[in-house]
Each structure stands twice: as C-alpha cells, then as structure tokens.
Amino acid sequence: MKIKYRLTKEDYYEFNLHHMSHFKKVNRSIQIQRFLMPTLFTIFAAITYKRGNISPVIIIPVYLLAATGWVMIYPKYLQKSVNKRLDAILNQEANKSLVEDKILEVADDGLYEILEGDNRVLSSKAVVDIIENEKNIYIYLPSESAYIIPKKFFESENEKDKFIRKVENLLVESDLVNRRK
C-alpha cells in the first residue's frame, strides 16, 4: 500500500511538540530546565540577602516574580526556540527535500520510500510504535526516527485505517514504547 504526501513546516513543528510532550526522557529534560532556574533564583536571593543589606520585603517579591515568570514563560520560549531551529534547518538548501512530495510504501517486508523513477529504497524492516493524533500519524522506526504522515492525504477514513493496519503488521517489541508517558 502506498501513500503520497507532502510535509509542511507546521507538520514538523507539531511533530516536535508532540515528541517533546509524549516521551519521558525529553519531557523530563524540559521539566528540569523549567524548574532549575527558579531554584537558582532562590539560591541567588538567599546569597543576596545574606551578603547584602537588602530587605526581605524587597528580595522575596523580586524572587517570586522572577521564579513565577520563568515557570510560566519557559514553555512558550521553548516552543519559539524549537520553531526557530526548525526554520533554520528547513530553510537550508540541503534540506529542501524535507518539504517536497514523498511516497511511502508499506509492504509485508518493510517500509519503502519511493524515489524519482519509482526506485524503491528500504527504509526499515520494522516499526516500533504508531501514534495517531487529530492531524497526523507518526510511525516510529528502530533508528529512533519517524515518519510523519498527515491524515489529509488519505482519500477516506477506511483507507487510513487500512494503512495503519498494514503498518501494525511491522510492529516489533521495543523499549521506545516504554519511554512514552
């Protein structure tokens, strides 16, 4: 079974946001970064209070404002940072093919990318996870890479379901699934 599709920058953005929020290791790293700064603010406030003649009436509100602001702003900052990096990657000439038409074939023996001239290239013999959300299907491979398939390229819900069932035949046991929430 073959699917022809084209990815947009938005598809890559959504995938990265999905991946960051649904895999324990990535999510844990984000939470550490998000809450490390308020801890550093606390240490700085304590040092400033001990060494200086600054009143706690001043230092505590300043600390609370800085810590609360960071915790609230960090997710938006991270999202903008990811989008900026993706823009830089996708705008490089060498990566223009990432937003061109693609054809993925799901065969009994693996996933194949169909290149110009109908050349088949084996991408993977196995799949470790399939995740479906409102807009996309994410097919995770053993190499910890993934295919992003926008649902809008399926002619019908039945065709999409048939595609997913075919991909499910390639599923293998993996610890990648265990790393999700």
Short mmCIF file of C-alpha atoms in Angstrom, two decimals:
data_model
loop_
_atom_site.label_atom_id
_atom_site.label_comp_id
_atom_site.label_asym_id
_atom_site.label_seq_id
_atom_site.Cartn_x
_atom_site.Cartn_y
_atom_site.Cartn_z
CA MET A 1 0.00 0.00 0.00
CA LYS A 2 1.37 3.42 -0.96
CA ILE A 3 0.64 6.91 0.33
CA LYS A 4 1.73 10.08 -1.43
CA TYR A 5 2.06 13.11 0.84
CA ARG A 6 3.85 16.40 1.36
CA LEU A 7 5.03 17.72 4.70
CA THR A 8 4.93 21.36 5.70
CA LYS A 9 6.92 23.25 8.30
CA GLU A 10 3.83 23.11 10.51
CA ASP A 11 3.84 19.29 10.32
CA TYR A 12 7.43 19.26 11.61
CA TYR A 13 6.57 21.77 14.35
CA GLU A 14 3.61 19.68 15.51
CA PHE A 15 5.70 16.51 15.48
CA ASN A 16 8.43 18.08 17.59
CA LEU A 17 5.95 19.46 20.10
CA HIS A 18 4.21 16.08 20.25
CA HIS A 19 7.52 14.28 20.70
CA MET A 20 8.67 16.66 23.45
CA SER A 21 5.48 16.20 25.43
CA HIS A 22 4.95 12.44 24.97
CA PHE A 23 8.34 10.89 25.67
CA LYS A 24 9.54 10.64 29.26
CA LYS A 25 13.23 11.37 28.64
CA VAL A 26 12.56 14.51 26.61
CA ASN A 27 9.77 15.68 28.90
CA ARG A 28 11.92 15.13 32.00
CA SER A 29 14.71 17.24 30.49
CA ILE A 30 12.27 20.05 29.72
CA GLN A 31 10.84 19.98 33.26
CA ILE A 32 14.34 20.11 34.76
CA GLN A 33 15.16 23.14 32.64
CA ARG A 34 11.85 24.76 33.51
CA PHE A 35 12.26 24.39 37.26
CA LEU A 36 16.05 24.70 37.57
CA MET A 37 16.02 28.47 37.04
CA PRO A 38 13.64 29.17 39.96
CA THR A 39 15.94 27.07 42.14
CA LEU A 40 18.88 29.19 41.00
CA PHE A 41 16.79 32.32 41.68
CA THR A 42 16.22 31.05 45.23
CA ILE A 43 19.94 30.48 45.78
CA PHE A 44 20.75 33.89 44.35
CA ALA A 45 18.10 35.53 46.55
CA ALA A 46 19.50 33.78 49.65
CA ILE A 47 23.07 34.83 48.82
CA THR A 48 21.98 38.40 48.09
CA TYR A 49 20.04 38.56 51.35
CA LYS A 50 22.92 37.11 53.42
CA ARG A 51 25.68 39.25 51.86
CA GLY A 52 23.85 42.47 51.32
CA ASN A 53 21.72 44.80 53.29
CA ILE A 54 18.66 44.14 51.17
CA SER A 55 15.41 43.86 52.99
CA PRO A 56 13.42 40.61 52.66
CA VAL A 57 10.45 42.83 51.79
CA ILE A 58 12.29 43.64 48.55
CA ILE A 59 14.10 40.37 47.79
CA ILE A 60 11.16 37.98 48.32
CA PRO A 61 8.74 39.70 45.89
CA VAL A 62 11.52 40.09 43.30
CA TYR A 63 12.41 36.39 43.64
CA LEU A 64 8.77 35.28 43.49
CA LEU A 65 8.13 37.41 40.41
CA ALA A 66 11.24 36.11 38.62
CA ALA A 67 10.58 32.46 39.52
CA THR A 68 6.88 32.57 38.62
CA GLY A 69 7.63 34.42 35.40
CA TRP A 70 10.20 31.83 34.34
CA VAL A 71 7.93 28.86 35.07
CA MET A 72 5.11 30.47 33.09
CA ILE A 73 7.19 31.82 30.19
CA TYR A 74 9.57 28.89 29.66
CA PRO A 75 7.15 26.66 27.66
CA LYS A 76 6.50 29.47 25.15
CA TYR A 77 10.21 30.25 25.00
CA LEU A 78 10.99 26.59 24.31
CA GLN A 79 8.36 26.40 21.57
CA LYS A 80 9.74 29.52 19.86
CA SER A 81 13.26 28.15 20.18
CA VAL A 82 12.28 24.83 18.57
CA ASN A 83 10.44 26.65 15.77
CA LYS A 84 13.45 28.90 15.14
CA ARG A 85 15.80 25.89 14.93
CA LEU A 86 13.41 24.03 12.64
CA ASP A 87 13.12 27.09 10.40
CA ALA A 88 16.90 27.25 10.13
CA ILE A 89 17.09 23.54 9.26
CA LEU A 90 14.22 23.58 6.78
CA ASN A 91 15.49 26.72 5.04
CA GLN A 92 18.88 25.18 4.27
CA GLU A 93 19.24 24.23 0.62
CA ALA A 94 20.40 20.72 1.54
CA ASN A 95 17.13 20.10 3.40
CA LYS A 96 14.66 21.34 0.76
CA SER A 97 13.65 17.73 0.09
CA LEU A 98 12.06 17.57 3.56
CA VAL A 99 9.12 19.63 2.28
CA GLU A 100 8.73 18.02 -1.15
CA ASP A 101 6.31 15.30 -2.29
CA LYS A 102 7.03 11.89 -0.79
CA ILE A 103 5.73 8.40 -1.39
CA LEU A 104 5.85 5.78 1.34
CA GLU A 105 5.06 2.16 0.57
CA VAL A 106 4.11 -0.28 3.29
CA ALA A 107 4.96 -3.79 2.16
CA ASP A 108 4.92 -7.11 4.01
CA ASP A 109 8.71 -6.95 4.42
CA GLY A 110 9.09 -3.30 5.48
CA LEU A 111 8.67 0.37 4.72
CA TYR A 112 9.97 1.68 1.41
CA GLU A 113 10.49 5.21 0.21
CA ILE A 114 9.67 5.59 -3.47
CA LEU A 115 12.15 7.95 -5.11
CA GLU A 116 12.28 9.53 -8.55
CA GLY A 117 11.90 6.99 -11.31
CA ASP A 118 9.93 4.65 -9.00
CA ASN A 119 13.11 3.44 -7.29
CA ARG A 120 12.26 1.67 -4.03
CA VAL A 121 14.59 2.18 -1.10
CA LEU A 122 14.09 0.06 2.03
CA SER A 123 13.71 2.45 4.92
CA SER A 124 13.04 -0.03 7.69
CA LYS A 125 12.03 -3.65 8.10
CA ALA A 126 10.28 -2.90 11.38
CA VAL A 127 8.20 -0.31 13.20
CA VAL A 128 8.42 0.22 16.96
CA ASP A 129 5.40 2.45 17.50
CA ILE A 130 2.47 4.05 15.70
CA ILE A 131 0.85 7.13 17.17
CA GLU A 132 -2.20 8.80 15.74
CA ASN A 133 -3.48 12.23 16.71
CA GLU A 134 -6.05 14.57 15.20
CA LYS A 135 -3.93 15.59 12.21
CA ASN A 136 -1.11 13.08 11.77
CA ILE A 137 0.12 9.54 12.05
CA TYR A 138 3.63 9.12 13.47
CA ILE A 139 5.44 5.91 12.56
CA TYR A 140 8.48 5.40 14.80
CA LEU A 141 11.34 3.28 13.48
CA PRO A 142 14.01 1.35 15.40
CA SER A 143 16.55 4.02 14.43
CA GLU A 144 14.58 6.45 16.66
CA SER A 145 13.47 8.36 13.59
CA ALA A 146 9.88 8.69 12.48
CA TYR A 147 7.63 9.18 9.50
CA ILE A 148 5.08 11.95 9.77
CA ILE A 149 2.03 11.15 7.66
CA PRO A 150 -0.63 13.90 7.52
CA LYS A 151 -4.10 12.35 7.58
CA LYS A 152 -5.39 14.82 4.98
CA PHE A 153 -3.63 12.81 2.26
CA PHE A 154 -5.82 9.76 2.77
CA GLU A 155 -8.83 9.63 0.47
CA SER A 156 -11.05 8.19 3.20
CA GLU A 157 -11.12 7.06 6.81
CA ASN A 158 -11.24 3.48 5.54
CA GLU A 159 -8.03 3.98 3.53
CA LYS A 160 -6.31 5.47 6.62
CA ASP A 161 -7.41 2.52 8.80
CA LYS A 162 -6.21 0.04 6.18
CA PHE A 163 -2.84 1.84 6.04
CA ILE A 164 -2.48 1.72 9.85
CA ARG A 165 -3.36 -1.99 9.96
CA LYS A 166 -0.72 -2.68 7.32
CA VAL A 167 1.90 -0.73 9.31
CA GLU A 168 0.88 -2.57 12.50
CA ASN A 169 1.99 -5.81 10.84
CA LEU A 170 5.56 -4.46 11.02
CA LEU A 171 5.44 -3.69 14.76
CA VAL A 172 8.19 -5.17 16.91
CA GLU A 173 8.81 -5.08 20.66
CA SER A 174 10.80 -2.03 21.64
CA ASP A 175 11.65 0.00 24.70
CA LEU A 176 10.71 3.12 22.73
CA VAL A 177 7.07 2.45 23.58
CA ASN A 178 8.01 2.26 27.25
CA ARG A 179 9.58 5.71 27.08
CA ARG A 180 6.25 7.30 26.29
CA LYS A 181 4.08 8.56 29.08
#
